[in-house]
Tab-separated table of C-alpha atoms and ligand atoms in Angstrom:
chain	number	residue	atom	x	y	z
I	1	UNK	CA	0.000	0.000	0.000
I	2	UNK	CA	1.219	3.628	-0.688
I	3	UNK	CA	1.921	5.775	1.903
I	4	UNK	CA	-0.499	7.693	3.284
I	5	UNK	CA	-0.198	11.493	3.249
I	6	UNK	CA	-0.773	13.575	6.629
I	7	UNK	CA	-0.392	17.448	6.806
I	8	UNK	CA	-0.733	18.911	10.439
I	9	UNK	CA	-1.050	21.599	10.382
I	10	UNK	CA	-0.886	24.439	13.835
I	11	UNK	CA	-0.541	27.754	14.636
I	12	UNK	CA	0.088	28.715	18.386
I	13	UNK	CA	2.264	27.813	21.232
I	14	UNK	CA	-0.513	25.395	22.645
I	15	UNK	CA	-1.104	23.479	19.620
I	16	UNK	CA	2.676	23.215	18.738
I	17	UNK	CA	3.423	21.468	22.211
I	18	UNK	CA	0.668	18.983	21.614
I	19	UNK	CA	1.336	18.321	18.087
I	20	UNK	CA	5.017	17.851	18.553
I	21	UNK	CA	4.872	14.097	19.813
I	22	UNK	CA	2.870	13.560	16.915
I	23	UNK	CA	4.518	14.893	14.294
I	24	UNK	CA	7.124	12.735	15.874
I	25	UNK	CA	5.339	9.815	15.692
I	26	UNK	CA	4.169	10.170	12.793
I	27	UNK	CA	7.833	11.122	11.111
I	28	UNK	CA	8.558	7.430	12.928
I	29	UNK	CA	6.562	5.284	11.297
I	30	UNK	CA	7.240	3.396	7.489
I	31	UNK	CA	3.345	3.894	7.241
I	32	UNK	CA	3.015	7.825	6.953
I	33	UNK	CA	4.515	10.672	4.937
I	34	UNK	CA	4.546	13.428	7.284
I	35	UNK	CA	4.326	16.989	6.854
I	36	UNK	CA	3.997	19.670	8.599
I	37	UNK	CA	2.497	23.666	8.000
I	38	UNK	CA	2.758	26.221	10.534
I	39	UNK	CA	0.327	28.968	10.338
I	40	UNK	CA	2.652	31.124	12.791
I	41	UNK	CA	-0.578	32.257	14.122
I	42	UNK	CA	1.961	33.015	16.860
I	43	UNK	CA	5.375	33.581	16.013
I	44	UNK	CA	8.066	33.949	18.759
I	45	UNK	CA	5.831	31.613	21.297
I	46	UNK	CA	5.565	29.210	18.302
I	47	UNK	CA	9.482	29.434	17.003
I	48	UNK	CA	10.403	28.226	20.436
I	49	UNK	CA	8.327	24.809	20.744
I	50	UNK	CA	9.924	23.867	17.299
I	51	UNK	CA	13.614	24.820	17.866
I	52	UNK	CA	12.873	22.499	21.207
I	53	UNK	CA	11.318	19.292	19.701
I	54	UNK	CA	13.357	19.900	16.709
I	55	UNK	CA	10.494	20.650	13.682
I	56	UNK	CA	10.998	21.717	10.633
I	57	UNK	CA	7.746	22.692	8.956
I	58	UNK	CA	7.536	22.680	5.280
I	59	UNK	CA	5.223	25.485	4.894
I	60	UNK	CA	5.026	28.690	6.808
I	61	UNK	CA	1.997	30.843	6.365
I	62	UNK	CA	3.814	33.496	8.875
I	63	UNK	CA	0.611	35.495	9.481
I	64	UNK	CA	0.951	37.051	13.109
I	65	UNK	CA	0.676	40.829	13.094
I	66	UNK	CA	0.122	42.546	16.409
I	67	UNK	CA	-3.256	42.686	18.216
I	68	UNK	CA	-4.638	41.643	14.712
I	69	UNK	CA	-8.395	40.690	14.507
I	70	UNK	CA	-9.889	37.555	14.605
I	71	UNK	CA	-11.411	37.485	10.910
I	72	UNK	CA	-8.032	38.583	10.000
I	73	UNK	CA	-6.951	35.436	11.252
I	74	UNK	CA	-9.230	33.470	9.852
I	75	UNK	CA	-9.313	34.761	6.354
I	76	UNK	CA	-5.476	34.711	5.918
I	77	UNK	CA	-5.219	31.326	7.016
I	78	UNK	CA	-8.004	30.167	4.790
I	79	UNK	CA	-6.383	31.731	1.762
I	80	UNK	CA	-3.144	30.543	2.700
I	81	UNK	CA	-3.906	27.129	3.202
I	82	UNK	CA	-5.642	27.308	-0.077
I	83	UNK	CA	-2.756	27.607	-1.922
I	84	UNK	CA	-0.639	24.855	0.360
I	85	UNK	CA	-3.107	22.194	-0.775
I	86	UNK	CA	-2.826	23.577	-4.247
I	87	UNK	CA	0.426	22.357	-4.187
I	88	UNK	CA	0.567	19.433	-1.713
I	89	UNK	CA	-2.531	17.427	-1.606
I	90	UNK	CA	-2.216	15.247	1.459
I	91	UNK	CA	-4.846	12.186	2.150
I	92	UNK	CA	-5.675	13.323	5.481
I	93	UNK	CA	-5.137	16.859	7.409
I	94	UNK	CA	-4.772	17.092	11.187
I	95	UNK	CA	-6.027	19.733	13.305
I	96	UNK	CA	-5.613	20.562	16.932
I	97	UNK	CA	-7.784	22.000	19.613
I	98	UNK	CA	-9.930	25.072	19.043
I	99	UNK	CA	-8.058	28.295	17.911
I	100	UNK	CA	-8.760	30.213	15.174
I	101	UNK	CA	-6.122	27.847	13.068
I	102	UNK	CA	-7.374	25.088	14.038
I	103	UNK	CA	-10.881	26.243	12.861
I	104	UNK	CA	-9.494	27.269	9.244
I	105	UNK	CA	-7.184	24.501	8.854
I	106	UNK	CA	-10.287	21.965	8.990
I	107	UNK	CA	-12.361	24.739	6.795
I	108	UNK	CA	-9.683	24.822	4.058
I	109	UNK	CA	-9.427	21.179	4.003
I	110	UNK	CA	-13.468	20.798	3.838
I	111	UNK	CA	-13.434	23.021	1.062
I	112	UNK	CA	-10.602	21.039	-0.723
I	113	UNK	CA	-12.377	17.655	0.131
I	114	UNK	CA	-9.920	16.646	2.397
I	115	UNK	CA	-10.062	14.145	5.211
I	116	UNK	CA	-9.934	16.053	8.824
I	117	UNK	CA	-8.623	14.509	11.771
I	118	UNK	CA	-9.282	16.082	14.649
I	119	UNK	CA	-6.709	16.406	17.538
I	120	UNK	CA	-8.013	17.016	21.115
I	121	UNK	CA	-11.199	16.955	20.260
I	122	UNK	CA	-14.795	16.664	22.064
I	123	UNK	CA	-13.833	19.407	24.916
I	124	UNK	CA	-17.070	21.288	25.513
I	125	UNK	CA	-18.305	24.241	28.334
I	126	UNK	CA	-21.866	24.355	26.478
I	127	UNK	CA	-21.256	28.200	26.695
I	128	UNK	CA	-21.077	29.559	23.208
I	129	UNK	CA	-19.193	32.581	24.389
I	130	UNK	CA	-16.762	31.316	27.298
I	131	UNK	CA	-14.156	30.476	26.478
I	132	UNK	CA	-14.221	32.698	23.571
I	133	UNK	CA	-13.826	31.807	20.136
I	134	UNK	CA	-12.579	28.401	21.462
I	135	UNK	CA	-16.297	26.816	22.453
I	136	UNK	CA	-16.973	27.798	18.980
I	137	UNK	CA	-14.225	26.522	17.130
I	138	UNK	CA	-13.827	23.396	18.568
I	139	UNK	CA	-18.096	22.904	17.656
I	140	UNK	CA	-17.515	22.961	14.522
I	141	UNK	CA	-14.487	21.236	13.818
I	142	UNK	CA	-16.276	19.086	15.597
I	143	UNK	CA	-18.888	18.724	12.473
I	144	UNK	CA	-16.224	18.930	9.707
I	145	UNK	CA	-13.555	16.290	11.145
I	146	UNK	CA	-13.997	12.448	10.076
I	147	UNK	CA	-11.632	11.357	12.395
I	148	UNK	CA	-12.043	12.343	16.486
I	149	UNK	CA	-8.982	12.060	18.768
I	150	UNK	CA	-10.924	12.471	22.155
I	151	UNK	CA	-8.519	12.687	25.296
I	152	UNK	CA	-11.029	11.207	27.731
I	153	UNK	CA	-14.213	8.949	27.845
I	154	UNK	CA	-15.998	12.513	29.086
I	155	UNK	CA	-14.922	13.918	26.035
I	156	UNK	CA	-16.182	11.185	23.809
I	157	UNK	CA	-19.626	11.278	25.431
I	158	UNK	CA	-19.867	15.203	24.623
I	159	UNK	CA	-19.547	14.010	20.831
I	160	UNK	CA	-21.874	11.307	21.073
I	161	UNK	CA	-24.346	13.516	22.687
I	162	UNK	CA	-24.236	15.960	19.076
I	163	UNK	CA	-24.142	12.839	17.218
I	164	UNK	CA	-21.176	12.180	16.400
I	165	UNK	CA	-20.101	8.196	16.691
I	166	UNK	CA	-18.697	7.595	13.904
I	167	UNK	CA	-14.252	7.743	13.336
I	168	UNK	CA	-14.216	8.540	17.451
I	169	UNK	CA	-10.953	7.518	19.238
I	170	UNK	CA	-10.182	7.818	22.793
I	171	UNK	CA	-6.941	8.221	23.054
I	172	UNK	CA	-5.501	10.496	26.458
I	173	UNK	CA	-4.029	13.980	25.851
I	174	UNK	CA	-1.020	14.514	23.158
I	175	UNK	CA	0.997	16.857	26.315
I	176	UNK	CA	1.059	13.727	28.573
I	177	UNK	CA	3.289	12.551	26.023
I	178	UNK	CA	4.816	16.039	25.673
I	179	UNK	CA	5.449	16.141	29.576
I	180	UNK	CA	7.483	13.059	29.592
I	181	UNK	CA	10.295	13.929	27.571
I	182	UNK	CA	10.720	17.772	29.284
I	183	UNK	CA	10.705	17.226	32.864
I	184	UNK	CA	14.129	16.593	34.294
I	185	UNK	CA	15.847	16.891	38.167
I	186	UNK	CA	18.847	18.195	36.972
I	187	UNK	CA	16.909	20.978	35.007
I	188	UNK	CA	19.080	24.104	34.739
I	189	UNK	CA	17.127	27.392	33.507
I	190	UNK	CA	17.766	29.471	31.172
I	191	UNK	CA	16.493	32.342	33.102
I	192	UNK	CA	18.554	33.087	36.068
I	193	UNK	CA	15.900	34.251	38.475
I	194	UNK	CA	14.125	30.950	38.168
I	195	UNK	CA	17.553	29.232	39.287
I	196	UNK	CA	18.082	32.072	42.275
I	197	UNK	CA	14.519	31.005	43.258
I	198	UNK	CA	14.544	29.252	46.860
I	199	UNK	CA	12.096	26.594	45.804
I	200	UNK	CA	12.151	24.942	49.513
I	201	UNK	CA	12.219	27.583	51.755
I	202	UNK	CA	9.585	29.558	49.456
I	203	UNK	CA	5.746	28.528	48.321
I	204	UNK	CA	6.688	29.399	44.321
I	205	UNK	CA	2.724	30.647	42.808
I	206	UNK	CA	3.077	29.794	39.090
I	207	UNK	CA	0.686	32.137	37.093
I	208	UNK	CA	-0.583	32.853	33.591
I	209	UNK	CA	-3.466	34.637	32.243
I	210	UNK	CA	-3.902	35.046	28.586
I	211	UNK	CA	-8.203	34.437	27.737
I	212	UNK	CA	-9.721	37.109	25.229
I	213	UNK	CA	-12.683	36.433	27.423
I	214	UNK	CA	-10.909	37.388	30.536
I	215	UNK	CA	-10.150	40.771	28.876
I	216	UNK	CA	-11.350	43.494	30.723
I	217	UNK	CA	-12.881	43.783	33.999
I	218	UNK	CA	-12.071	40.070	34.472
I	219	UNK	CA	-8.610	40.267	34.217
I	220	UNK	CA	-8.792	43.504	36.289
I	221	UNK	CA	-9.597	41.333	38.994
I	222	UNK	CA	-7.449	38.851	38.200
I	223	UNK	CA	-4.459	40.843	38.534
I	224	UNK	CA	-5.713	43.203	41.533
I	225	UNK	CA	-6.029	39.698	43.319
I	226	UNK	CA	-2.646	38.714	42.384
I	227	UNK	CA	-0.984	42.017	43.887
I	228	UNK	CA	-2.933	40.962	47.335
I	229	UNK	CA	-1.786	37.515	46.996
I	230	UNK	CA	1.788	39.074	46.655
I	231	UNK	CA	1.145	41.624	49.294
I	232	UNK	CA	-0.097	39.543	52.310
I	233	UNK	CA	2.210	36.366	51.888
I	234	UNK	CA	5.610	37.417	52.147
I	235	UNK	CA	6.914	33.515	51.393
I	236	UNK	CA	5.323	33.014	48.759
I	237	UNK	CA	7.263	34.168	45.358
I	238	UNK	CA	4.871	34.803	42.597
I	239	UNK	CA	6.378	33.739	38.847
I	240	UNK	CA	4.592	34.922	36.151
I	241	UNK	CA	5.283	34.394	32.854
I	242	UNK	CA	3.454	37.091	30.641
I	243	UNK	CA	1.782	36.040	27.356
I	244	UNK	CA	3.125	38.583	24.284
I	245	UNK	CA	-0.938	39.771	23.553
I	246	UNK	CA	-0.346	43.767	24.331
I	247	UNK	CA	-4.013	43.696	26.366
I	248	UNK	CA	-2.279	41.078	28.683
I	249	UNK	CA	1.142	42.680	29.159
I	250	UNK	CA	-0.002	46.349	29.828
I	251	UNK	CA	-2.636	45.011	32.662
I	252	UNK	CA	0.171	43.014	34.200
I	253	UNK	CA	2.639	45.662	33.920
I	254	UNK	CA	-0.025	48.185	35.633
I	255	UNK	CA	-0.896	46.041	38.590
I	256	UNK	CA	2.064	44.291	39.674
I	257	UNK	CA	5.612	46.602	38.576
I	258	UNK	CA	7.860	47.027	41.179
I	259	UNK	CA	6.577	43.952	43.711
I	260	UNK	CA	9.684	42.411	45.540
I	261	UNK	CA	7.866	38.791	45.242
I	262	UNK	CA	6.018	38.833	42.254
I	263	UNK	CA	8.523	38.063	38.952
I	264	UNK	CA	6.645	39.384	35.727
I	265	UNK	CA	9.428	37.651	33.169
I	266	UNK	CA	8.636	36.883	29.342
I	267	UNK	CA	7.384	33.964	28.372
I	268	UNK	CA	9.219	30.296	28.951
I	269	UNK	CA	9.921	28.016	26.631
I	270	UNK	CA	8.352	24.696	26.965
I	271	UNK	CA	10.796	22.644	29.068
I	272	UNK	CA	11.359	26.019	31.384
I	273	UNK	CA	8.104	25.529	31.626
I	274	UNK	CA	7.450	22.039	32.376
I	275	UNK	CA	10.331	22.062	34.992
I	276	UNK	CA	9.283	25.334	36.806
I	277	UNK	CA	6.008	23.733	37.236
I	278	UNK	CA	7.252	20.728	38.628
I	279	UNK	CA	9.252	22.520	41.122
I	280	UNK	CA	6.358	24.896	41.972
I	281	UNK	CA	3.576	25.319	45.219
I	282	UNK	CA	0.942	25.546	43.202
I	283	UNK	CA	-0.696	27.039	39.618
I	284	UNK	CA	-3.030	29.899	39.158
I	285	UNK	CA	-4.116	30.141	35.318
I	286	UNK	CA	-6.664	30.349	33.009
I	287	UNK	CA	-5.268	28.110	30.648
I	288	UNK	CA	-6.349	24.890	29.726
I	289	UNK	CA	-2.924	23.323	28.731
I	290	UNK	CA	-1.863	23.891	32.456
I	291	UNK	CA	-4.980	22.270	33.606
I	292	UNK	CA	-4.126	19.359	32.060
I	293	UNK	CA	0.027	19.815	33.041
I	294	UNK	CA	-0.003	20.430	36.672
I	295	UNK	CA	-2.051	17.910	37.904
I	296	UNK	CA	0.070	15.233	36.273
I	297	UNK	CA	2.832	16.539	38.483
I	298	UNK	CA	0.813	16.905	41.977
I	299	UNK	CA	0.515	20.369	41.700
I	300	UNK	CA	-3.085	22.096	42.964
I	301	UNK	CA	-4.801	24.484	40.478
I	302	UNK	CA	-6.809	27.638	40.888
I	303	UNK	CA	-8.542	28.104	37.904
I	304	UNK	CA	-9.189	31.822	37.289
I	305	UNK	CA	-12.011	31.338	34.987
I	306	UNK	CA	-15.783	31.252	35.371
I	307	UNK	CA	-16.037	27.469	34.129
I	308	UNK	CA	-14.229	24.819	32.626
I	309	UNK	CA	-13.991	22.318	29.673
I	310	UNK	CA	-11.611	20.194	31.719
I	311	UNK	CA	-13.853	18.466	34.601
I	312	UNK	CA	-11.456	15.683	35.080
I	313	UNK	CA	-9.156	17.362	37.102
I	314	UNK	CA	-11.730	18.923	39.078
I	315	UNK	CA	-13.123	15.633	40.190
I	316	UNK	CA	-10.447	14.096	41.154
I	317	UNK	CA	-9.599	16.930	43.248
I	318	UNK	CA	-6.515	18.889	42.366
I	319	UNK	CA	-8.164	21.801	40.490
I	320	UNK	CA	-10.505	24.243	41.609
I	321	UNK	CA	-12.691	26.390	39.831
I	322	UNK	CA	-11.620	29.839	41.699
I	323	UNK	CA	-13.489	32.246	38.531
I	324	UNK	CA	-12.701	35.674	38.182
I	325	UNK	CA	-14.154	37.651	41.339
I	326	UNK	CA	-11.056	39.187	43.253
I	327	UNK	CA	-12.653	38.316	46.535
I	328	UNK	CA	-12.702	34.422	45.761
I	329	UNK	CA	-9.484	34.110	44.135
I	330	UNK	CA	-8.102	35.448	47.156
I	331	UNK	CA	-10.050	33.004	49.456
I	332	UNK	CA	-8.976	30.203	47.645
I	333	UNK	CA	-5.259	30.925	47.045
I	334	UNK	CA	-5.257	31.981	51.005
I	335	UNK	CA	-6.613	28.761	52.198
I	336	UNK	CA	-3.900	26.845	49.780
I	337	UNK	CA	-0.943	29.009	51.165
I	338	UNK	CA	-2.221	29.048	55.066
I	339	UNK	CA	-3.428	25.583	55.702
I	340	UNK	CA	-1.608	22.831	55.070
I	341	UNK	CA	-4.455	20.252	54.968
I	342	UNK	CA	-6.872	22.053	52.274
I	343	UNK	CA	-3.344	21.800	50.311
I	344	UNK	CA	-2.468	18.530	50.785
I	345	UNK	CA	-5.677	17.300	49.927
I	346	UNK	CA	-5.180	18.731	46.508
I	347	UNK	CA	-1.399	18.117	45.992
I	348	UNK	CA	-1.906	14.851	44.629
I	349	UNK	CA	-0.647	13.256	41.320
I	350	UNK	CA	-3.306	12.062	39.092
I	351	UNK	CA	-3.317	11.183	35.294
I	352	UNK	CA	-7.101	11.986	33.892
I	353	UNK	CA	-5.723	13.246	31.007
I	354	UNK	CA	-3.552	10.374	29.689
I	355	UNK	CA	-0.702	7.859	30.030
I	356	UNK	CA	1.742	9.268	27.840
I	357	UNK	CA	0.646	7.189	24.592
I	358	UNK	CA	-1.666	8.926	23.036
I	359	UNK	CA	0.301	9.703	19.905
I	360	UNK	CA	0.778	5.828	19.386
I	361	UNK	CA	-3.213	5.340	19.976
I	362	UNK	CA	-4.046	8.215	17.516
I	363	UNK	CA	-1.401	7.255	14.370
I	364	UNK	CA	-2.823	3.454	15.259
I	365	UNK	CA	-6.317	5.071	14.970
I	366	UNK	CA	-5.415	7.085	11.419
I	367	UNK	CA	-4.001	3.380	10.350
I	368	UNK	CA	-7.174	1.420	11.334
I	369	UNK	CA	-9.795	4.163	9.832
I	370	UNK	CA	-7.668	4.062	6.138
I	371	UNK	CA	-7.752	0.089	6.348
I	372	UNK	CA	-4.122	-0.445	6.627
I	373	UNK	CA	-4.678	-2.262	10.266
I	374	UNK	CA	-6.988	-4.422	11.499
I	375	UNK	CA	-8.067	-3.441	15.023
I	376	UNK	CA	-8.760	-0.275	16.620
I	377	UNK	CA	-6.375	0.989	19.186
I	378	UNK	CA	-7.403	-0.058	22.597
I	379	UNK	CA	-9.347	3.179	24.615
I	380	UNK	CA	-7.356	5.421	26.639
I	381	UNK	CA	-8.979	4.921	30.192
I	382	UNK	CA	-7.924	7.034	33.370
I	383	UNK	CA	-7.143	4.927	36.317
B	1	LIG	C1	-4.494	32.197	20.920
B	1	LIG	C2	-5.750	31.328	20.757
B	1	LIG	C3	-6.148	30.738	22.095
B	1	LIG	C4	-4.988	30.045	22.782
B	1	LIG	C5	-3.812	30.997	22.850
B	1	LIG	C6	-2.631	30.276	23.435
B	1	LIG	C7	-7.336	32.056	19.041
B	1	LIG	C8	-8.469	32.926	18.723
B	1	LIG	N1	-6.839	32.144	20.287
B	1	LIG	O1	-4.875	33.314	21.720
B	1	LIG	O2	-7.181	29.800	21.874
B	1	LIG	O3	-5.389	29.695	24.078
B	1	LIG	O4	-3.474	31.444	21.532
B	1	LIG	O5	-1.634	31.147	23.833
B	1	LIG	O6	-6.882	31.310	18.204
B	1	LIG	N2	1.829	37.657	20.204
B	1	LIG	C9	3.128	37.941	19.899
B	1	LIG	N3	4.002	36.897	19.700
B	1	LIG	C10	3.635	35.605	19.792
B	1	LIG	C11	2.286	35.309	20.125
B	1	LIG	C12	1.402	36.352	20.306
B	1	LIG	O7	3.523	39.097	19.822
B	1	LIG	O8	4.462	34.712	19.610
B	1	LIG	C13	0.877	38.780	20.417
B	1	LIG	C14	0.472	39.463	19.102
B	1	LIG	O9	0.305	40.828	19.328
B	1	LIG	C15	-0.874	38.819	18.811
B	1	LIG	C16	-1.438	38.711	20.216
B	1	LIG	O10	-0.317	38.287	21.011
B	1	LIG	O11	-1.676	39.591	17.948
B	1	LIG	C17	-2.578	37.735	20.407
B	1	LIG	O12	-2.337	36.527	19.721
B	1	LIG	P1	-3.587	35.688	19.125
B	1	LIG	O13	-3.069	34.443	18.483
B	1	LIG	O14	-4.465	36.570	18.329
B	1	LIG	O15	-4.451	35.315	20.411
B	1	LIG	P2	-4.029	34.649	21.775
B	1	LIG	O16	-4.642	35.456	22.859
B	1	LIG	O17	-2.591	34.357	21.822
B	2	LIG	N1	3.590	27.446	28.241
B	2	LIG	C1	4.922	27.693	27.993
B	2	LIG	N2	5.467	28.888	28.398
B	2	LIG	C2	4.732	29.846	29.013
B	2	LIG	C3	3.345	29.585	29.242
B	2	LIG	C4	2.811	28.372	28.837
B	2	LIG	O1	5.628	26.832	27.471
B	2	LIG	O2	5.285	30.902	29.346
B	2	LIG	C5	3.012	26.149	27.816
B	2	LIG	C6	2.267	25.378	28.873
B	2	LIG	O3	3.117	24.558	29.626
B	2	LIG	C7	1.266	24.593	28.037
B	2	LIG	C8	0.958	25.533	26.904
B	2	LIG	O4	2.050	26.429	26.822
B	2	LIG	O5	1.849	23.425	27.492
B	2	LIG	C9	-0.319	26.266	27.194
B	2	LIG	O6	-0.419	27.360	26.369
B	2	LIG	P1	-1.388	28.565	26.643
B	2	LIG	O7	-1.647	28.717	28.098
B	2	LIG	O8	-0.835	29.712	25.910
B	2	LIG	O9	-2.719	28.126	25.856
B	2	LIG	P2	-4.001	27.247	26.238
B	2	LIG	O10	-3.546	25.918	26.743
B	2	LIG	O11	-4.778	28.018	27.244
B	2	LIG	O12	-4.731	27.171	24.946
């Protein structure tokens, strides 16, 4: 049998450190000709995941202009990718998560015809507008893909429950895999106020905050909270990695300049990262890739968002839901840094997410689907 011809295809930081192991994978295996198109719907933050896992893409759309809109996203990536499948017509396109590449990667390719796998898929909130455009473009990948890579059982009932049954594989999360080839004990970082960092002696708060829906009053909060956090718990060292989006940085920069404990730096690369987390007290973010990250390493999660797409964690009891009210963020990240049984009771490692194999499941899944193996790869299931 030929070789069967997958384009990923990815645009942001997020989607770049779950694709990775795949592209991997995929490069791996006699089966598949891989190859790869970057959207660069973020540049710098995207340049550094493939320096680090080594990726070469073959096409580069290189769209990212500052603060640019999201149609403008959407319609040069649509146009762009037009022409990429002019010129390479793969067998089967794979898409990941729910940005606004993601969306118009699995648009192009229904326009072209193309088979659409989708990567991460059935994560639902049910809230058309939270997160925002995510909810959204995950939805509708949802209807265009053939193929669905679900992370969790939870994730494949969500599809089921719109009707989709058909080409559904559940397979554990892509950064499980990611995680296990970043973390190290000897870890030295790059950025020398992470290595001055007395990581026993002081409770390190890892933070990020990056949602468009968080823009605004939310994120006021958000960072107002962060300043008391700072203010009223002299050991505890707040790191805080700031996202490049200019709404993010100048609300940062306004709040918390000039704190002794609170270290606004720019953003790590993925295996900073990884290792800074591991090493941490605890997480406070809104995003949904550290969600998934942190508990995997026994670190408890404040979740400064109003509701999440990731209940696993939440159930098992190392994330909480803190939303975006100053009053209850600072409740919450209090009773974490003040009693010691609220946080052990949430500093436990648990895997909901997957076992580390879910590239293997999802190329075995691509391989069973185009009849070139018999059986199906066996479910991921969270023990
Ligand atoms: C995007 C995704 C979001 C994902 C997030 C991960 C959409 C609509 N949103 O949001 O789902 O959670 O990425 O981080 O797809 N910038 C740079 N350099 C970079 C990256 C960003 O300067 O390497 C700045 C630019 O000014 C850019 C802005 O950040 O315009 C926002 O980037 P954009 O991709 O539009 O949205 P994100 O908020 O990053
Ligand atoms: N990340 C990173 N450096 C940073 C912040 C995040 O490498 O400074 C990683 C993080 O470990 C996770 C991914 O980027 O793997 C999450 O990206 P982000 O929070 O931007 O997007 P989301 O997951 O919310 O879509």
């Amino acid at each position: 049998m030929d070789k069967l011809k997958v384009m990923t295809i990815f645009g942001t930081r997020p989607e770049a450190i779950k694709m990775a192991p795949l592209v991997k994978e995929l490069e791996r295996r006699p089966e598949f000709e891989s190859c790869c198109c970057v959207t660069a719907q973020h540049r710098q933050m995207l340049d550094t995941v493939l320096d680090i896992f080594q990726i070469k893409p073959e096409f580069d759309l290189d769209i990212m202009e500052a603060s640019q809109s999201l149609s403008t996203i959407t319609s040069k990536c649509l146009l762009g990718l037009e022409e990429v499948f002019r010129q390479v017509r793969p067998d089967l396109v794979l898409v990941h998560g729910d940005t606004s590449t993601t969306f118009a990667g699995a648009l192009a390719a229904f326009y072209q015809k193309i088979t659409i796998g989708h990567v991460e898929a059935g994560l639902r909130t049910g809230e058309k507008y939270s997160p925002y455009p995510e909810e959204m473009n995950r939805s509708m990948v949802g209807r265009l893909a053939d193929l669905h890579f679900c992370p969790t059982e939870s994730n494949r009932r969500n599809l089921e429950a719109e009707g989709v049954s058909k080409g559904v594989f559940v397979t554990g999360n892509t950064v499980i895999d990611a995680l296990g080839t970043t973390v190290r004990k000897d870890f030295t970082f790059a950025e020398d106020v992470l290595n001055r960092l007395d990581y026993g002696e002081k409770k390190v708060v890892l933070v990020t905050c990056h949602r468009r829906e968080n823009y605004g009053q939310p994120m006021e909060d958000i960072m107002a909270a962060l300043a008391n956090i700072a203010r009223t718990h002299p050991e505890a060292e707040l790191v805080y990695p700031v996202h490049l989006s200019p709404v993010v940085q100048e609300c940062a920069h306004r709040h918390l300049d000039g704190m002794e404990n609170v270290h606004l730096i720019a953003p790590l690369d993925v295996e900073e990262m990884h290792n800074l987390m591991a090493r941490s007290y605890m997480v406070l973010t809104d995003s949904g890739g550290l969600q998934e990250e942190a508990p995997a390493l026994g670190k408890p999660v404040l979740v400064l968002r109003k509701e999440t797409e990731r209940p696993e964690a939440v159930e098992a009891g190392t994330v909480k839901l803190a939303g975006v009210e100053y009053g209850e963020i600072v409740r919450l990240a209090d009773e974490l840094l003040d009693d010691p049984a609220a946080y052990q009771g949430m500093a436990h490692a648990v895997n909901p997410y997957g076992d580390g194999t879910a590239c293997r499941r999802i190329a075995d899944g691509i391989l069973y689907h185009s009849g070139r193996r018999d059986t199906p790869p066996e479910p991921f299931k969270s023990r």
